[in-house]
Structures are given as structure tokens and as C-alpha cells.
């Protein structure tokens, strides 16, 4: 398996989220993802980027291209040094929000991805990684 990754992009503002959406879309198109799959990964990216900005106090995202034989995938790794999530199980449940959201972002991103990993510790920060095969 080979991984090609981009430099981490800053996620601080709504503008940065728009930029990430564009970068993910561009990469998905370049890899030959169909329109539906493009939209799935862009939507998941958007939700996780929004969480990074809103709850993580800002952070970074890395866009990675994973190749395994003839298969290829897009992997996105979001990281922040924010407050972290005390109860990850609860945070993943549809409808749970600590803010004013709908509580659908994390669960939605998980459903839109083939692989989903979350690592979060209170006081340390949060790392969410998603992968979608072409
Ligand atoms: N990066 C993060 N750092 C700290 N807490 C987070 C982070 N991402 C998510 N959370 C916590 O997990 C909860 C659930 O996130 P989720 O994205 O599912 O819902 P939401 O952001 O509250 O609402 P929505 O995404 O539907 O607008 C958030 O309310 C927040 O408490
Ligand atoms: Mg959210």
C-alpha cells in the first residue's frame, strides 16, 4: 500500500472550509470518482472541517491518496488541539450536539465513508480520519 499525502491545510474559518471542499472535490475528480462518490466525500469533509473549526478551535486537514494494487482511495485526516470529546460514543449518535447543531455531522461522515477512525482525548484534541475507496 502506498500513501501520497498533501501538506496539512489550515482550518480556521468558513473560507478554509470552502477551500477544503474544493480541494477534496478536485482530488476526487482527478482520481476518477463518479459524481455521487465525489459528493459523498466532499459532504463528509465539510462536516468534519466544520467540527474542527467550531469545536476544535481550528486545526488542520491532510488529504492523502492511498493506492493498494489497482484500488485507490482518498483519505482525509482532521486534527485539532481543542478540548477533545469526553464521550465519543455519545458524540457519534445522531441527534447529539453540545452546541446548536443537529448532531448529524459525525455519524453522517461515518456513513459516507468506507473507513472511519476517531481518536479524541479531553484536554489533548481530536483526530478524525476517513477513507473512501474509488
Ligand atoms: N473536533 C471536535 N472537538 C471537540 N468536540 C467535537 C469535535 N467534533 C465533534 N465534537 C462534539 O461532537 C458533537 C457531535 O458532533 P456532530 O458533528 O455529530 O454534531 P454537531 O456538530 O453538534 O451538529 P451538526 O454537525 O449536525 O451541525 C458536537 O456537538 C461536539 O460536542
Ligand atoms: Mg458537526
Coordinates of N, CA and C and ligand atoms in Angstrom, one line a residue:
X1 N 0.8 -1.2 0.0 CA 0.0 0.0 0.0 C 0.9 1.3 0.0
X2 N 0.6 2.2 -0.9 CA 1.4 3.4 -0.9 C 0.5 4.6 -0.6
X3 N 1.0 5.6 0.1 CA 0.2 6.7 0.5 C 1.0 8.0 0.1
X4 N 0.3 8.8 -0.7 CA 0.8 10.1 -1.1 C 0.0 11.2 -0.3
X5 N 0.7 12.0 0.4 CA -0.2 13.0 1.2 C 0.2 14.4 0.9
X6 N -0.8 15.3 1.1 CA -0.6 16.7 0.9 C 0.0 17.4 2.1
X7 N 0.4 18.6 2.0 CA 0.8 19.3 3.2 C -0.5 19.6 4.0
X8 N -0.4 19.7 5.3 CA -1.6 20.0 6.1 C -2.1 21.4 5.7
X9 N -3.4 21.4 5.6 CA -4.1 22.7 5.3 C -4.7 23.2 6.6
X10 N -4.6 24.5 6.8 CA -5.1 25.1 8.0 C -6.7 25.2 7.9
X11 N -7.3 24.9 9.0 CA -8.8 25.1 9.1 C -9.1 26.0 10.2
X12 N -9.4 27.2 9.9 CA -9.7 28.2 10.9 C -11.0 28.9 10.7
X13 N -11.5 29.0 9.5 CA -12.6 29.8 9.1 C -13.5 29.1 8.1
X14 N -14.7 29.7 7.9 CA -15.6 29.2 6.9 C -15.0 29.2 5.5
X15 N -14.1 30.2 5.3 CA -13.4 30.3 4.0 C -12.5 29.0 3.8
X16 N -11.8 28.7 4.9 CA -11.0 27.5 4.8 C -11.8 26.2 4.5
X17 N -13.0 26.2 5.1 CA -13.9 25.0 4.8 C -14.2 24.9 3.3
X18 N -14.5 26.1 2.8 CA -14.8 26.2 1.3 C -13.6 25.7 0.5
X19 N -12.4 26.1 0.9 CA -11.2 25.7 0.2 C -11.0 24.2 0.3
X20 N -11.2 23.6 1.5 CA -11.1 22.2 1.6 C -12.1 21.4 0.8
X21 N -13.3 21.9 0.7 CA -14.3 21.3 -0.1 C -13.8 21.2 -1.6
X22 N -13.3 22.4 -2.0 CA -12.8 22.5 -3.4 C -11.6 21.5 -3.7
X23 N -10.7 21.5 -2.7 CA -9.5 20.6 -2.9 C -9.9 19.2 -2.9
X24 N -10.9 18.8 -2.0 CA -11.3 17.4 -2.0 C -12.0 17.0 -3.3
X25 N -12.9 17.9 -3.7 CA -13.6 17.7 -5.0 C -12.6 17.5 -6.1
X26 N -11.7 18.4 -6.2 CA -10.7 18.4 -7.3 C -9.9 17.1 -7.3
X27 N -9.5 16.6 -6.1 CA -8.7 15.4 -6.0 C -9.6 14.2 -6.4
X28 N -10.9 14.2 -5.9 CA -11.8 13.1 -6.2 C -12.0 13.0 -7.8
X29 N -12.2 14.2 -8.4 CA -12.3 14.2 -9.9 C -11.1 13.7 -10.5
X30 N -9.9 14.1 -10.1 CA -8.7 13.7 -10.7 C -8.5 12.2 -10.6
X31 N -9.0 11.6 -9.5 CA -8.9 10.2 -9.3 C -10.0 9.4 -10.0
X32 N -10.9 10.1 -10.6 CA -11.9 9.4 -11.4 C -13.2 9.0 -10.6
X33 N -13.3 9.5 -9.4 CA -14.6 9.3 -8.6 C -15.8 9.8 -9.4
X34 N -16.9 9.0 -9.4 CA -18.1 9.4 -10.0 C -18.7 10.6 -9.2
X35 N -19.7 11.2 -9.8 CA -20.3 12.4 -9.2 C -20.9 12.1 -7.8
X36 N -21.5 10.9 -7.6 CA -22.2 10.6 -6.4 C -21.1 10.4 -5.3
X37 N -20.0 9.7 -5.7 CA -18.9 9.4 -4.7 C -18.2 10.7 -4.4
X38 N -18.0 11.6 -5.4 CA -17.4 12.9 -5.1 C -18.2 13.6 -4.0
X39 N -19.6 13.6 -4.2 CA -20.4 14.4 -3.3 C -20.4 13.8 -1.9
X40 N -20.3 12.4 -1.8 CA -20.2 11.8 -0.5 C -18.9 12.2 0.2
X41 N -17.8 12.2 -0.4 CA -16.6 12.5 0.3 C -16.5 14.0 0.6
X42 N -17.0 14.8 -0.3 CA -17.0 16.3 -0.1 C -17.9 16.6 1.1
X43 N -19.1 16.0 1.2 CA -20.0 16.2 2.3 C -19.4 15.8 3.6
X44 N -18.8 14.6 3.6 CA -18.1 14.2 4.9 C -17.0 15.1 5.3
X45 N -16.2 15.6 4.3 CA -15.1 16.5 4.6 C -15.7 17.8 5.1
X46 N -16.8 18.3 4.6 CA -17.4 19.5 5.0 C -17.8 19.4 6.5
X47 N -18.5 18.3 6.9 CA -18.9 18.2 8.2 C -17.8 18.1 9.2
X48 N -16.7 17.4 8.8 CA -15.6 17.2 9.8 C -14.8 18.5 9.9
X49 N -14.7 19.2 8.7 CA -14.0 20.5 8.7 C -14.7 21.5 9.6
X50 N -16.1 21.5 9.5 CA -16.9 22.4 10.3 C -16.7 22.1 11.8
X51 N -16.7 20.8 12.2 CA -16.4 20.5 13.6 C -15.1 20.9 14.1
X52 N -14.1 20.8 13.2 CA -12.7 21.2 13.6 C -12.7 22.7 13.9
X53 N -13.4 23.5 13.1 CA -13.4 24.9 13.3 C -14.3 25.3 14.5
X54 N -15.5 24.7 14.5 CA -16.5 25.1 15.6 C -16.1 24.6 17.0
X55 N -15.7 23.3 17.1 CA -15.5 22.7 18.4 C -14.0 22.5 18.7
X56 N -13.2 22.3 17.7 CA -11.8 22.1 17.9 C -10.9 23.3 18.0
X57 N -11.6 24.5 17.8 CA -10.8 25.7 17.9 C -9.9 25.9 16.7
X58 N -10.2 25.2 15.6 CA -9.3 25.2 14.4 C -8.4 24.1 14.5
X59 N -7.8 23.8 13.3 CA -6.8 22.7 13.2 C -6.3 22.6 11.8
X60 N -6.1 21.3 11.4 CA -5.6 21.1 10.1 C -6.3 19.9 9.4
X61 N -6.1 19.8 8.1 CA -6.6 18.6 7.4 C -5.5 18.2 6.4
X62 N -5.3 16.9 6.3 CA -4.4 16.3 5.3 C -5.2 15.5 4.3
X63 N -4.9 15.7 3.0 CA -5.6 14.9 2.0 C -4.6 13.9 1.5
X64 N -4.9 12.6 1.6 CA -4.0 11.5 1.2 C -4.6 10.7 0.1
X65 N -3.7 10.2 -0.8 CA -4.2 9.3 -1.8 C -3.5 7.9 -1.4
X66 N -4.4 6.9 -1.3 CA -4.0 5.6 -0.9 C -4.1 4.7 -2.1
X67 N -3.0 4.0 -2.4 CA -3.1 3.0 -3.5 C -2.8 1.6 -3.0
X68 N -3.6 0.7 -3.3 CA -3.4 -0.7 -2.9 C -3.7 -1.6 -4.2
X69 N -2.6 -1.9 -4.9 CA -2.7 -2.6 -6.1 C -3.5 -1.8 -7.1
X70 N -4.6 -2.2 -7.6 CA -5.3 -1.5 -8.6 C -6.4 -0.5 -7.9
X71 N -6.5 -0.7 -6.6 CA -7.5 0.2 -6.0 C -6.9 1.5 -5.5
X72 N -7.7 2.5 -5.5 CA -7.2 3.8 -4.9 C -8.3 4.4 -4.0
X73 N -7.9 5.1 -3.1 CA -8.8 5.8 -2.1 C -8.4 7.1 -1.8
X74 N -9.3 7.9 -1.3 CA -9.0 9.2 -0.7 C -9.1 9.1 0.8
X75 N -8.1 9.6 1.5 CA -8.1 9.6 3.0 C -7.9 11.0 3.4
X76 N -8.8 11.4 4.4 CA -8.7 12.8 4.9 C -8.5 12.7 6.4
X77 N -7.5 13.4 6.9 CA -7.2 13.3 8.3 C -7.3 14.7 8.9
X78 N -8.3 14.8 9.8 CA -8.5 16.1 10.5 C -7.9 16.1 11.9
X79 N -7.2 17.1 12.3 CA -6.6 17.1 13.6 C -6.8 18.5 14.2
X80 N -7.1 18.5 15.5 CA -7.1 19.7 16.3 C -6.5 19.5 17.7
X81 N -6.1 20.6 18.3 CA -5.7 20.5 19.7 C -6.7 21.2 20.6
X82 N -7.9 21.0 20.3 CA -9.0 21.6 21.1 C -9.3 20.8 22.3
X83 N -10.5 21.0 22.9 CA -10.9 20.4 24.2 C -11.1 18.9 24.1
X84 N -11.2 18.3 22.9 CA -11.4 16.9 22.8 C -12.9 16.5 23.1
X85 N -13.2 15.2 23.0 CA -14.6 14.8 23.2 C -14.5 13.8 24.4
X86 N -15.3 14.1 25.4 CA -15.3 13.2 26.6 C -15.9 11.9 26.3
X87 N -17.0 11.9 25.6 CA -17.7 10.6 25.3 C -18.0 10.5 23.8
X88 N -17.1 9.8 23.2 CA -17.1 9.6 21.7 C -18.3 8.9 21.2
X89 N -18.7 7.8 21.9 CA -19.9 7.1 21.6 C -21.1 8.0 21.5
X90 N -21.2 8.8 22.5 CA -22.4 9.7 22.6 C -22.3 10.7 21.4
X91 N -21.1 11.2 21.2 CA -20.9 12.3 20.1 C -21.3 11.7 18.7
X92 N -21.1 10.4 18.6 CA -21.4 9.7 17.3 C -22.9 9.5 17.0
X93 N -23.6 9.5 18.1 CA -25.1 9.3 18.0 C -25.8 10.4 17.3
X94 N -26.7 10.0 16.3 CA -27.4 11.0 15.6 C -28.3 11.8 16.6
X95 N -28.2 13.1 16.5 CA -29.0 14.0 17.3 C -28.3 14.5 18.5
X96 N -27.1 14.0 18.8 CA -26.4 14.6 20.0 C -25.6 15.8 19.5
X97 N -25.8 16.9 20.2 CA -25.0 18.1 19.9 C -24.7 18.7 21.2
X98 N -23.5 19.3 21.4 CA -23.2 20.1 22.6 C -23.4 21.6 22.3
X99 N -23.7 21.8 21.0 CA -23.8 23.2 20.5 C -25.2 23.4 20.0
X100 N -25.3 24.0 18.9 CA -26.6 24.3 18.3 C -26.8 23.6 17.0
X101 N -26.1 22.6 16.8 CA -26.2 21.8 15.5 C -27.3 20.8 15.6
X102 N -27.4 20.0 14.6 CA -28.4 18.9 14.5 C -27.8 17.6 15.0
X103 N -26.5 17.6 15.3 CA -25.9 16.4 15.8 C -25.8 15.3 14.8
X104 N -25.7 15.7 13.5 CA -25.7 14.7 12.4 C -24.3 14.6 11.7
X105 N -23.4 15.5 12.1 CA -22.2 15.6 11.3 C -21.3 14.3 11.4
X106 N -21.0 13.9 12.6 CA -20.0 12.8 12.8 C -20.6 11.5 12.3
X107 N -21.8 11.2 12.7 CA -22.5 10.0 12.2 C -22.6 10.0 10.7
X108 N -23.0 11.1 10.2 CA -23.1 11.3 8.7 C -21.8 11.0 8.0
X109 N -20.7 11.6 8.5 CA -19.4 11.4 7.9 C -19.0 10.0 8.0
X110 N -19.4 9.3 9.1 CA -19.0 7.9 9.2 C -19.8 7.1 8.1
X111 N -21.1 7.4 8.0 CA -21.9 6.6 7.0 C -21.5 6.9 5.5
X112 N -20.9 8.0 5.3 CA -20.5 8.4 3.9 C -19.1 7.9 3.6
X113 N -18.4 7.2 4.6 CA -17.1 6.7 4.4 C -17.0 5.2 4.4
X114 N -16.0 4.7 3.8 CA -15.7 3.2 3.9 C -15.0 2.9 5.2
X115 N -14.1 3.8 5.7 CA -13.4 3.6 6.9 C -13.5 4.9 7.7
X116 N -13.6 4.8 9.0 CA -13.8 5.9 9.9 C -13.1 5.7 11.2
X117 N -12.2 6.6 11.6 CA -11.5 6.4 12.8 C -11.5 7.7 13.6
X118 N -11.8 7.6 14.9 CA -11.8 8.9 15.7 C -11.0 8.6 16.9
X119 N -10.1 9.5 17.3 CA -9.3 9.4 18.4 C -9.3 10.8 19.1
X120 N -9.9 10.8 20.3 CA -10.1 12.1 21.0 C -9.9 11.9 22.5
X121 N -9.2 12.8 23.0 CA -8.9 12.8 24.5 C -9.2 14.2 25.0
X122 N -10.0 14.3 26.1 CA -10.2 15.6 26.7 C -8.9 16.2 27.1
X123 N -8.8 17.5 26.7 CA -7.6 18.3 27.0 C -6.5 18.1 26.0
X124 N -6.6 17.1 25.1 CA -5.5 16.9 24.1 C -5.9 17.3 22.7
X125 N -7.1 16.9 22.3 CA -7.5 17.2 21.0 C -8.2 16.0 20.3
X126 N -8.5 16.2 19.1 CA -9.3 15.2 18.3 C -8.6 15.0 17.0
X127 N -8.6 13.7 16.6 CA -8.2 13.3 15.3 C -9.2 12.4 14.6
X128 N -9.7 12.8 13.5 CA -10.7 12.0 12.8 C -10.1 11.7 11.4
X129 N -10.2 10.4 11.0 CA -9.7 10.0 9.7 C -10.8 9.3 9.0
X130 N -11.0 9.7 7.7 CA -12.0 8.9 6.9 C -11.3 8.5 5.6
X131 N -11.8 7.4 5.1 CA -11.3 6.9 3.8 C -12.4 6.4 2.9
X132 N -12.4 6.8 1.7 CA -13.4 6.3 0.7 C -12.6 5.7 -0.5
X133 N -12.9 4.5 -0.8 CA -12.3 3.9 -2.0 C -13.0 4.4 -3.2
X134 N -12.3 4.4 -4.3 CA -12.9 4.8 -5.6 C -13.9 3.7 -6.0
Ligands
LIG1 N1 -13.3 18.3 16.7 C1 -14.1 18.3 17.8 N2 -13.6 18.7 19.0 C2 -14.5 18.7 20.1 N3 -15.7 18.2 20.1 C3 -16.2 17.8 18.9 C4 -15.4 17.8 17.7 N4 -16.2 17.3 16.7 C5 -17.4 17.0 17.3 N5 -17.4 17.3 18.6 C6 -18.5 17.1 19.5 O1 -19.4 16.1 19.0 C7 -20.7 16.6 18.9 C8 -21.4 15.9 17.7 O2 -20.8 16.4 16.5 P1 -21.7 16.4 15.2 O3 -20.9 16.9 14.1 O4 -22.3 15.0 15.0 O5 -22.9 17.3 15.6 P2 -22.9 18.9 15.6 O6 -21.7 19.5 15.0 O7 -23.2 19.3 17.0 O8 -24.2 19.3 14.7 P3 -24.2 19.2 13.1 O9 -22.9 18.6 12.6 O10 -25.3 18.3 12.7 O11 -24.4 20.6 12.7 C9 -20.5 18.1 18.8 O12 -21.7 18.7 19.3 C10 -19.3 18.3 19.8 O13 -19.8 18.3 21.1
LIG2 MG1 -20.9 18.9 13.2

